[in-house]
Coordinates of C-alpha atoms and ligand atoms in Angstrom, one line a residue:
M240 CA 233.6 -39.1 -27.0
N241 CA 234.9 -41.9 -29.2
F242 CA 232.9 -43.4 -32.0
H243 CA 234.1 -46.8 -33.5
V244 CA 232.1 -47.8 -36.7
L245 CA 232.5 -51.5 -37.9
T246 CA 231.7 -51.3 -41.4
L247 CA 232.6 -52.8 -44.8
F248 CA 232.7 -49.3 -46.2
P249 CA 235.0 -47.2 -44.0
D250 CA 235.3 -44.5 -46.7
M251 CA 231.8 -43.7 -46.7
I252 CA 232.0 -43.3 -42.9
I253 CA 235.2 -41.1 -43.0
Q254 CA 234.1 -39.1 -46.0
G255 CA 230.5 -38.3 -44.7
L256 CA 231.5 -37.3 -41.3
Y257 CA 234.7 -35.1 -42.2
T258 CA 232.7 -32.0 -43.1
S259 CA 230.9 -29.3 -41.6
V260 CA 230.1 -29.2 -37.8
V261 CA 231.2 -32.9 -36.8
G262 CA 234.2 -32.4 -39.1
R263 CA 235.2 -29.5 -37.4
A264 CA 234.8 -31.3 -34.0
L265 CA 236.7 -34.2 -35.1
K266 CA 239.6 -32.1 -36.4
A267 CA 239.5 -30.2 -33.2
G268 CA 239.6 -33.4 -31.1
T269 CA 236.1 -32.7 -29.3
I270 CA 235.0 -36.2 -30.5
H271 CA 237.0 -39.1 -32.2
L272 CA 236.0 -41.5 -35.0
E273 CA 237.5 -44.6 -36.1
A274 CA 236.0 -46.5 -39.0
V275 CA 236.9 -50.3 -38.6
N276 CA 237.1 -52.3 -42.0
I277 CA 235.2 -55.6 -41.1
R278 CA 236.9 -57.2 -44.2
D279 CA 240.3 -56.7 -42.7
Y280 CA 239.4 -59.3 -39.9
T281 CA 238.2 -62.2 -42.3
L282 CA 240.2 -65.3 -42.1
D283 CA 238.8 -66.5 -45.6
K284 CA 241.9 -66.5 -48.1
H285 CA 239.7 -64.6 -50.7
K286 CA 238.9 -62.0 -48.2
K287 CA 235.2 -63.0 -48.4
V288 CA 232.6 -61.9 -45.2
D289 CA 229.3 -63.1 -46.5
D290 CA 227.7 -66.4 -47.2
Y291 CA 224.4 -68.0 -48.1
P292 CA 221.6 -68.0 -45.5
Y293 CA 220.9 -71.6 -44.0
G294 CA 217.2 -72.5 -45.0
G295 CA 217.6 -70.6 -48.4
G296 CA 216.3 -67.0 -49.2
A297 CA 217.3 -64.3 -51.0
G298 CA 220.8 -62.6 -50.7
M299 CA 223.9 -63.1 -48.6
L300 CA 224.4 -62.7 -44.9
M301 CA 227.5 -61.2 -43.2
Q302 CA 229.4 -64.0 -41.5
A303 CA 229.9 -63.9 -37.7
Q304 CA 233.7 -64.4 -37.3
P305 CA 235.2 -61.3 -39.3
V306 CA 232.3 -59.1 -37.4
Y307 CA 233.3 -60.7 -34.1
D308 CA 236.9 -60.2 -34.5
A309 CA 236.5 -56.6 -35.7
F310 CA 234.6 -55.9 -32.6
R311 CA 237.3 -57.8 -30.4
A312 CA 239.9 -55.3 -32.0
V313 CA 238.1 -52.4 -30.9
R314 CA 237.4 -53.9 -27.2
K315 CA 240.9 -54.6 -26.8
S316 CA 242.0 -50.9 -27.6
V317 CA 239.0 -49.7 -25.3
Y318 CA 240.0 -52.0 -22.4
E319 CA 243.6 -50.9 -22.7
R320 CA 242.8 -47.4 -22.4
R321 CA 240.0 -47.4 -19.7
G322 CA 240.0 -50.9 -18.2
E323 CA 237.2 -53.6 -18.7
V324 CA 234.3 -51.0 -18.8
P325 CA 231.0 -52.2 -20.1
L326 CA 230.8 -51.3 -23.7
R327 CA 227.5 -50.0 -25.6
V328 CA 227.2 -51.7 -29.0
V329 CA 224.6 -50.3 -31.4
Y330 CA 223.6 -52.5 -34.3
L331 CA 221.9 -50.2 -37.1
T332 CA 219.0 -52.2 -38.4
P333 CA 215.3 -51.7 -39.7
C334 CA 214.4 -54.2 -36.7
G335 CA 215.6 -51.8 -34.0
K336 CA 213.8 -49.3 -31.8
T337 CA 213.2 -46.1 -33.6
F338 CA 216.0 -43.6 -32.9
H339 CA 215.1 -40.1 -31.3
Q340 CA 216.3 -37.2 -29.6
D341 CA 216.3 -38.6 -26.1
M342 CA 218.4 -41.6 -27.5
A343 CA 220.9 -39.3 -29.0
R344 CA 221.0 -37.2 -25.6
E345 CA 221.5 -40.6 -23.6
L346 CA 224.1 -42.1 -25.9
A347 CA 226.0 -38.9 -25.7
R348 CA 226.9 -39.8 -22.1
E349 CA 228.9 -42.9 -23.3
E350 CA 232.7 -42.3 -23.4
D351 CA 233.0 -45.0 -26.2
L352 CA 230.4 -46.3 -28.5
V353 CA 230.5 -49.0 -30.9
L354 CA 228.3 -48.9 -34.2
L355 CA 227.8 -52.0 -36.1
C356 CA 226.8 -51.5 -39.9
G357 CA 225.2 -54.6 -41.6
H358 CA 225.0 -55.0 -45.3
Y359 CA 223.6 -57.3 -47.7
E360 CA 220.5 -59.1 -46.1
G361 CA 222.0 -58.7 -42.6
I362 CA 224.3 -60.4 -40.1
D363 CA 224.5 -63.9 -38.6
E364 CA 222.2 -63.7 -35.5
R365 CA 224.8 -65.5 -33.4
V366 CA 227.4 -62.7 -33.4
L367 CA 224.7 -60.1 -32.7
E368 CA 223.7 -62.2 -29.8
E369 CA 227.2 -62.0 -28.5
I370 CA 228.0 -58.6 -28.8
V371 CA 225.0 -56.1 -29.4
T372 CA 223.3 -54.1 -26.7
D373 CA 221.1 -51.9 -28.5
E374 CA 219.4 -52.2 -32.0
V375 CA 218.5 -48.9 -33.4
S376 CA 216.5 -47.9 -36.5
I377 CA 216.5 -44.6 -38.1
G378 CA 212.9 -44.8 -39.5
D379 CA 210.6 -47.3 -41.1
Y380 CA 212.2 -47.8 -44.5
V381 CA 214.8 -50.0 -45.7
L382 CA 218.3 -48.8 -46.7
T383 CA 220.9 -51.0 -48.6
G384 CA 223.1 -51.0 -45.4
G385 CA 223.6 -49.5 -42.0
E386 CA 226.4 -46.9 -43.0
L387 CA 224.0 -43.8 -43.6
P388 CA 222.0 -44.5 -40.3
A389 CA 225.3 -44.8 -38.5
M390 CA 226.2 -41.4 -39.8
V391 CA 222.9 -40.1 -38.8
L392 CA 223.5 -41.3 -35.2
V393 CA 227.1 -40.1 -35.1
D394 CA 225.7 -36.5 -36.2
A395 CA 222.9 -36.4 -33.9
V396 CA 224.8 -37.9 -30.8
S397 CA 227.7 -35.4 -31.4
R398 CA 225.7 -32.4 -31.2
M399 CA 224.6 -33.4 -27.6
V400 CA 228.6 -33.6 -26.8
P401 CA 229.6 -30.3 -24.9
G402 CA 231.8 -28.2 -27.2
V403 CA 230.6 -29.6 -30.7
L404 CA 228.2 -26.8 -31.4
G405 CA 230.6 -24.1 -30.3
N406 CA 230.5 -22.2 -27.1
Q407 CA 227.3 -20.3 -27.1
V408 CA 225.2 -23.0 -28.5
S409 CA 223.8 -26.0 -26.7
G410 CA 222.3 -29.0 -28.3
E411 CA 221.1 -29.9 -24.9
S412 CA 218.4 -27.5 -25.1
E413 CA 216.5 -27.5 -21.6
S414 CA 214.4 -24.6 -23.0
F415 CA 210.6 -24.5 -23.0
C416 CA 210.7 -25.3 -26.6
K417 CA 212.1 -28.8 -25.9
N418 CA 210.4 -31.4 -28.1
L419 CA 208.3 -28.6 -30.2
L420 CA 209.2 -28.0 -33.9
E421 CA 211.3 -25.3 -34.5
Y422 CA 209.8 -21.8 -35.0
P423 CA 210.3 -20.1 -38.5
Q424 CA 213.6 -17.9 -38.9
Y425 CA 214.2 -15.1 -41.2
S426 CA 217.7 -13.4 -42.1
R427 CA 218.5 -10.2 -44.4
P428 CA 217.0 -8.7 -46.4
E429 CA 214.1 -7.4 -44.7
V430 CA 212.1 -7.7 -47.8
W431 CA 212.4 -10.6 -50.3
R432 CA 210.2 -11.0 -53.3
D433 CA 207.8 -9.0 -51.5
K434 CA 207.6 -11.0 -48.5
R435 CA 208.5 -8.8 -45.2
V436 CA 210.2 -10.4 -42.3
P437 CA 207.5 -10.5 -39.5
E438 CA 207.3 -6.9 -37.9
I439 CA 207.9 -8.3 -34.4
L440 CA 211.2 -9.8 -35.0
L441 CA 212.4 -6.3 -35.9
S442 CA 211.0 -4.7 -32.7
G443 CA 213.8 -5.5 -30.2
D444 CA 211.6 -6.6 -27.7
H445 CA 213.3 -9.8 -26.6
A446 CA 210.4 -11.0 -24.2
R447 CA 207.6 -10.5 -27.1
I448 CA 209.8 -12.3 -29.7
E449 CA 210.3 -15.3 -27.4
Q450 CA 206.8 -15.3 -27.1
W451 CA 206.0 -15.2 -30.5
R452 CA 208.5 -17.8 -31.2
L453 CA 207.0 -20.2 -28.8
E454 CA 203.5 -19.4 -30.4
Q455 CA 204.9 -20.2 -33.8
S456 CA 206.4 -23.4 -32.5
L457 CA 203.1 -24.6 -30.9
E458 CA 201.2 -23.9 -33.9
R459 CA 203.6 -25.6 -36.3
T460 CA 203.7 -28.7 -33.8
S461 CA 200.1 -28.9 -33.5
L462 CA 199.4 -29.1 -37.3
R463 CA 202.4 -31.2 -38.4
R464 CA 202.8 -33.4 -35.2
P465 CA 199.7 -33.5 -33.3
E466 CA 201.1 -36.4 -31.1
L467 CA 204.4 -34.3 -30.2
Y468 CA 201.7 -31.4 -29.5
E469 CA 199.6 -33.4 -27.1
S470 CA 202.6 -34.6 -25.2
W471 CA 204.0 -31.1 -24.8
V472 CA 200.7 -29.8 -23.7
S473 CA 200.3 -32.5 -20.9
E474 CA 203.9 -31.7 -19.7
N475 CA 203.1 -28.0 -19.7
Q476 CA 200.0 -27.4 -18.2
E477 CA 201.3 -24.4 -16.3
Y478 CA 202.1 -22.5 -19.7
F479 CA 198.4 -22.9 -20.6
R480 CA 197.2 -21.7 -17.0
K481 CA 199.1 -18.5 -17.3
K482 CA 198.3 -18.0 -21.0
A483 CA 194.7 -18.0 -20.1
K484 CA 195.4 -15.7 -16.9
R485 CA 197.4 -13.2 -19.4
E486 CA 194.5 -13.3 -22.0
E487 CA 191.8 -12.6 -19.3
R488 CA 193.8 -9.6 -18.1
M489 CA 194.1 -8.3 -21.6
R490 CA 190.5 -8.8 -22.1
K491 CA 189.7 -6.7 -19.1
K492 CA 192.2 -4.1 -19.8
E493 CA 190.5 -3.8 -23.4
E494 CA 186.9 -3.7 -21.6
K495 CA 188.0 -1.0 -19.2
A496 CA 189.4 1.1 -22.1
R497 CA 186.2 0.5 -24.1
K498 CA 184.1 1.7 -21.3
A499 CA 186.2 4.9 -20.6
A500 CA 186.1 5.7 -24.3
Q501 CA 182.3 5.1 -24.1
N502 CA 182.0 7.5 -21.1
A503 CA 183.9 10.1 -22.6
C504 CA 181.6 10.1 -25.6
I505 CA 178.8 10.4 -23.4
L506 CA 180.2 13.4 -21.4
Ligands
ADE130 N1 219.6 -50.5 -42.1 C1 218.9 -50.7 -43.6 N2 218.0 -49.8 -43.2 C2 217.9 -49.3 -42.0 C3 217.1 -48.4 -41.2 N3 216.2 -47.7 -41.7 N4 217.6 -48.1 -39.9 C4 218.8 -48.4 -39.6 N5 219.6 -49.3 -40.0 C5 219.1 -49.7 -41.4

């Protein structure tokens, strides 16, 4: 997968992403990243890329021409490599659709993805109309520019690209726990500041451990993200039917054992 980030701060993108898991995937060639400096495309002799907004108002706007020409340079290189394919262009803006995991999964299917980072008070609407296919926000707060959101998006989308997380791990978890919050995890030592690792995790009983983890995920999700919990419950009715049956079986077994013990006492 190829990410093309249009930005006024290419160093920020490169330095931010050439580390850790994504950095490793970039170095291995599993994914590719170019940060295109919009300023390199301005026709202004002073390298200016911004101007005052018509109608007044605070701050400056990024002008259409340098953004458009930077985009056209990227598109030309993609077309030379792949032919005239449709190109997905994501503009990072607090006015966009809120980013989430399904979006990351979907964007990871693109071979090329162009990310446009705004700065100052935004970008001239005319170029947005011309080139942007998706507007994406990473949350209801306003940052000083689109670079951090673009990095968030590259990270989350990269995890969904096969091979980025290594051989055994899949970011595309189709497990039962999909859309639930992560269960708590523990590593060595077994006791730390008088806190013990939950006994079940030391039992070696993988089926029971899986069950415990799911219960933990459900509990966390219902407490911290009730709306996620509700949608999981409605999509997983079968789980609750099975759970109720299991509990009923356990109850009957305990009842039988209690009666047997009572009878033994009477005799
Ligand atoms: N640019 C500034 N704030 C942003 C946000 N919350 N999401 C995406 N782009 C942004």
